[in-house]
Amino acid sequence: MKKKAVFYHAGCPVCVNAEQSVLGALDRTRYDVEVVHLGTAKGRLAEAEKLGIQSVPALSLEGQVFHINFGASLADLK
Amino acid sequence: MKKKAVFYHAGCPVCVNAEQSVLGALDRTRYDVEVVHLGTAKGRLAEAEKLGIQSVPALSLEGQVFHINFGASLADLK
């Protein structure tokens, strides 16, 4: 079974850049990758907060959160 | 030819955590991965600064820098 990777972003240039590069480098044979746009999918904000995400772009690998650079804080997306 | 990924760290818990998870998720069939410990390899600090790295852990994908969470600032490693 593949591991789960979720990339949370908000469509800003920092996010798009990280999405293309970092997500592009992941091993898709081992990871199922989902991309969540928190600017439009506001229903996923609670889930992101629960994971401990404070800003986007952020990458969750099996529930562990890694904030990548800084695009926008989660508070600004509400 | 493989693309180049360099992970800069300083041995702190934040770095080790990111190294294991993020580096572990990269596609090694497409990326040659090098790990640089800036706390011990101080001769690589200039290279890291030139890339635009301000804190560790940081991941460079083909020269593009992504700061992952925050472990230590580069200034603290000099």
PDB file of N, CA and C in Angstrom, chain A residues 14 17-19 21-28 30-31 59 61 64-69, chain B residues 14 17-19 21-28 30-31 59 61 64-69:
ATOM      1  N   VAL A  14       4.707  31.350  -4.321  1.00  0.00           N
ATOM      2  CA  VAL A  14       5.588  30.520  -3.492  1.00  0.00           C
ATOM      3  C   VAL A  14       5.084  29.081  -3.474  1.00  0.00           C
ATOM      4  N   ASN A  17       5.462  27.254  -6.962  1.00  0.00           N
ATOM      5  CA  ASN A  17       6.857  26.929  -7.144  1.00  0.00           C
ATOM      6  C   ASN A  17       7.244  25.667  -6.360  1.00  0.00           C
ATOM      7  N   ALA A  18       6.859  25.638  -5.083  1.00  0.00           N
ATOM      8  CA  ALA A  18       7.175  24.494  -4.237  1.00  0.00           C
ATOM      9  C   ALA A  18       6.442  23.248  -4.719  1.00  0.00           C
ATOM     10  N   GLU A  19       5.212  23.447  -5.154  1.00  0.00           N
ATOM     11  CA  GLU A  19       4.427  22.302  -5.632  1.00  0.00           C
ATOM     12  C   GLU A  19       5.118  21.638  -6.814  1.00  0.00           C
ATOM     13  N   SER A  21       8.269  21.816  -7.824  1.00  0.00           N
ATOM     14  CA  SER A  21       9.597  21.249  -7.575  1.00  0.00           C
ATOM     15  C   SER A  21       9.587  20.113  -6.563  1.00  0.00           C
ATOM     16  N   VAL A  22       9.034  20.385  -5.384  1.00  0.00           N
ATOM     17  CA  VAL A  22       9.102  19.377  -4.324  1.00  0.00           C
ATOM     18  C   VAL A  22       8.193  18.193  -4.643  1.00  0.00           C
ATOM     19  N   LEU A  23       6.964  18.479  -5.050  1.00  0.00           N
ATOM     20  CA  LEU A  23       6.071  17.364  -5.383  1.00  0.00           C
ATOM     21  C   LEU A  23       6.610  16.585  -6.576  1.00  0.00           C
ATOM     22  N   GLY A  24       7.226  17.301  -7.493  1.00  0.00           N
ATOM     23  CA  GLY A  24       7.763  16.645  -8.679  1.00  0.00           C
ATOM     24  C   GLY A  24       8.910  15.700  -8.366  1.00  0.00           C
ATOM     25  N   ALA A  25       9.549  15.928  -7.214  1.00  0.00           N
ATOM     26  CA  ALA A  25      10.708  15.105  -6.849  1.00  0.00           C
ATOM     27  C   ALA A  25      10.324  13.889  -6.014  1.00  0.00           C
ATOM     28  N   LEU A  26       9.071  13.840  -5.556  1.00  0.00           N
ATOM     29  CA  LEU A  26       8.648  12.705  -4.713  1.00  0.00           C
ATOM     30  C   LEU A  26       8.535  11.427  -5.535  1.00  0.00           C
ATOM     31  N   ASP A  27       8.731  10.324  -4.858  1.00  0.00           N
ATOM     32  CA  ASP A  27       8.648   9.016  -5.490  1.00  0.00           C
ATOM     33  C   ASP A  27       7.191   8.564  -5.536  1.00  0.00           C
ATOM     34  N   ARG A  28       6.580   8.712  -6.709  1.00  0.00           N
ATOM     35  CA  ARG A  28       5.158   8.391  -6.859  1.00  0.00           C
ATOM     36  C   ARG A  28       4.870   6.891  -6.809  1.00  0.00           C
ATOM     37  N   ARG A  30       5.885   5.126  -4.415  1.00  0.00           N
ATOM     38  CA  ARG A  30       5.709   4.832  -2.992  1.00  0.00           C
ATOM     39  C   ARG A  30       4.715   5.750  -2.308  1.00  0.00           C
ATOM     40  N   TYR A  31       4.408   6.898  -2.946  1.00  0.00           N
ATOM     41  CA  TYR A  31       3.513   7.860  -2.314  1.00  0.00           C
ATOM     42  C   TYR A  31       2.318   8.210  -3.193  1.00  0.00           C
ATOM     43  N   LEU A  59       3.785  20.409   3.392  1.00  0.00           N
ATOM     44  CA  LEU A  59       3.713  19.030   2.907  1.00  0.00           C
ATOM     45  C   LEU A  59       3.513  18.106   4.096  1.00  0.00           C
ATOM     46  N   LEU A  61       3.593  14.286   5.200  1.00  0.00           N
ATOM     47  CA  LEU A  61       4.006  12.933   4.817  1.00  0.00           C
ATOM     48  C   LEU A  61       3.539  11.991   5.915  1.00  0.00           C
ATOM     49  N   GLN A  64       2.879  13.738   9.130  1.00  0.00           N
ATOM     50  CA  GLN A  64       3.924  14.596   9.675  1.00  0.00           C
ATOM     51  C   GLN A  64       4.059  15.839   8.793  1.00  0.00           C
ATOM     52  N   VAL A  65       4.045  17.020   9.445  1.00  0.00           N
ATOM     53  CA  VAL A  65       3.973  18.261   8.678  1.00  0.00           C
ATOM     54  C   VAL A  65       5.332  18.927   8.460  1.00  0.00           C
ATOM     55  N   PHE A  66       5.568  19.351   7.232  1.00  0.00           N
ATOM     56  CA  PHE A  66       6.762  20.117   6.899  1.00  0.00           C
ATOM     57  C   PHE A  66       6.340  21.402   6.211  1.00  0.00           C
ATOM     58  N   HIS A  67       6.639  22.520   6.864  1.00  0.00           N
ATOM     59  CA  HIS A  67       6.355  23.812   6.252  1.00  0.00           C
ATOM     60  C   HIS A  67       7.495  24.131   5.294  1.00  0.00           C
ATOM     61  N   ILE A  68       7.142  24.467   4.070  1.00  0.00           N
ATOM     62  CA  ILE A  68       8.142  24.733   3.043  1.00  0.00           C
ATOM     63  C   ILE A  68       8.115  26.215   2.695  1.00  0.00           C
ATOM     64  N   ASN A  69       9.221  26.908   2.963  1.00  0.00           N
ATOM     65  CA  ASN A  69       9.269  28.353   2.741  1.00  0.00           C
ATOM     66  C   ASN A  69       8.044  28.997   3.388  1.00  0.00           C
TER      67      ASN A  69
ATOM     68  N   VAL B  14      15.141  18.891  14.478  1.00  0.00           N
ATOM     69  CA  VAL B  14      14.276  19.316  13.372  1.00  0.00           C
ATOM     70  C   VAL B  14      14.867  18.851  12.047  1.00  0.00           C
ATOM     71  N   ASN B  17      14.748  14.918  11.568  1.00  0.00           N
ATOM     72  CA  ASN B  17      13.380  14.552  11.264  1.00  0.00           C
ATOM     73  C   ASN B  17      13.044  14.815   9.797  1.00  0.00           C
ATOM     74  N   ALA B  18      13.376  16.005   9.336  1.00  0.00           N
ATOM     75  CA  ALA B  18      13.090  16.367   7.947  1.00  0.00           C
ATOM     76  C   ALA B  18      13.918  15.521   6.995  1.00  0.00           C
ATOM     77  N   GLU B  19      15.141  15.250   7.381  1.00  0.00           N
ATOM     78  CA  GLU B  19      16.020  14.454   6.528  1.00  0.00           C
ATOM     79  C   GLU B  19      15.423  13.078   6.295  1.00  0.00           C
ATOM     80  N   SER B  21      12.294  12.000   6.692  1.00  0.00           N
ATOM     81  CA  SER B  21      10.997  11.951   6.017  1.00  0.00           C
ATOM     82  C   SER B  21      11.032  12.494   4.596  1.00  0.00           C
ATOM     83  N   VAL B  22      11.515  13.723   4.452  1.00  0.00           N
ATOM     84  CA  VAL B  22      11.470  14.349   3.131  1.00  0.00           C
ATOM     85  C   VAL B  22      12.463  13.691   2.180  1.00  0.00           C
ATOM     86  N   LEU B  23      13.690  13.500   2.636  1.00  0.00           N
ATOM     87  CA  LEU B  23      14.668  12.843   1.763  1.00  0.00           C
ATOM     88  C   LEU B  23      14.227  11.417   1.437  1.00  0.00           C
ATOM     89  N   GLY B  24      13.614  10.773   2.420  1.00  0.00           N
ATOM     90  CA  GLY B  24      13.163   9.406   2.204  1.00  0.00           C
ATOM     91  C   GLY B  24      12.068   9.286   1.161  1.00  0.00           C
ATOM     92  N   ALA B  25      11.370  10.407   0.925  1.00  0.00           N
ATOM     93  CA  ALA B  25      10.248  10.383  -0.018  1.00  0.00           C
ATOM     94  C   ALA B  25      10.661  10.748  -1.442  1.00  0.00           C
ATOM     95  N   LEU B  26      11.896  11.237  -1.590  1.00  0.00           N
ATOM     96  CA  LEU B  26      12.346  11.641  -2.931  1.00  0.00           C
ATOM     97  C   LEU B  26      12.573  10.422  -3.823  1.00  0.00           C
ATOM     98  N   ASP B  27      12.421  10.657  -5.102  1.00  0.00           N
ATOM     99  CA  ASP B  27      12.603   9.601  -6.088  1.00  0.00           C
ATOM    100  C   ASP B  27      14.095   9.488  -6.432  1.00  0.00           C
ATOM    101  N   ARG B  28      14.746   8.493  -5.842  1.00  0.00           N
ATOM    102  CA  ARG B  28      16.184   8.330  -6.034  1.00  0.00           C
ATOM    103  C   ARG B  28      16.551   7.856  -7.435  1.00  0.00           C
ATOM    104  N   ARG B  30      15.537   9.385  -9.970  1.00  0.00           N
ATOM    105  CA  ARG B  30      15.668  10.613 -10.759  1.00  0.00           C
ATOM    106  C   ARG B  30      16.595  11.641 -10.120  1.00  0.00           C
ATOM    107  N   TYR B  31      16.853  11.480  -8.801  1.00  0.00           N
ATOM    108  CA  TYR B  31      17.676  12.463  -8.099  1.00  0.00           C
ATOM    109  C   TYR B  31      18.882  11.840  -7.402  1.00  0.00           C
ATOM    110  N   LEU B  59      16.408  22.236   1.550  1.00  0.00           N
ATOM    111  CA  LEU B  59      16.577  21.301   0.440  1.00  0.00           C
ATOM    112  C   LEU B  59      16.790  22.089  -0.841  1.00  0.00           C
ATOM    113  N   LEU B  61      16.892  21.751  -4.816  1.00  0.00           N
ATOM    114  CA  LEU B  61      16.579  20.885  -5.952  1.00  0.00           C
ATOM    115  C   LEU B  61      17.058  21.602  -7.203  1.00  0.00           C
ATOM    116  N   GLN B  64      17.479  25.255  -6.692  1.00  0.00           N
ATOM    117  CA  GLN B  64      16.344  26.014  -6.144  1.00  0.00           C
ATOM    118  C   GLN B  64      16.176  25.635  -4.678  1.00  0.00           C
ATOM    119  N   VAL B  65      16.095  26.640  -3.806  1.00  0.00           N
ATOM    120  CA  VAL B  65      16.120  26.380  -2.371  1.00  0.00           C
ATOM    121  C   VAL B  65      14.737  26.341  -1.726  1.00  0.00           C
ATOM    122  N   PHE B  66      14.523  25.332  -0.903  1.00  0.00           N
ATOM    123  CA  PHE B  66      13.302  25.227  -0.111  1.00  0.00           C
ATOM    124  C   PHE B  66      13.673  25.076   1.358  1.00  0.00           C
ATOM    125  N   HIS B  67      13.271  26.058   2.155  1.00  0.00           N
ATOM    126  CA  HIS B  67      13.507  25.970   3.591  1.00  0.00           C
ATOM    127  C   HIS B  67      12.398  25.114   4.182  1.00  0.00           C
ATOM    128  N   ILE B  68      12.771  24.117   4.954  1.00  0.00           N
ATOM    129  CA  ILE B  68      11.796  23.190   5.528  1.00  0.00           C
ATOM    130  C   ILE B  68      11.750  23.389   7.037  1.00  0.00           C
ATOM    131  N   ASN B  69      10.593  23.795   7.524  1.00  0.00           N
ATOM    132  CA  ASN B  69      10.471  24.109   8.952  1.00  0.00           C
ATOM    133  C   ASN B  69      11.640  25.006   9.373  1.00  0.00           C
TER     134      ASN B  69
END
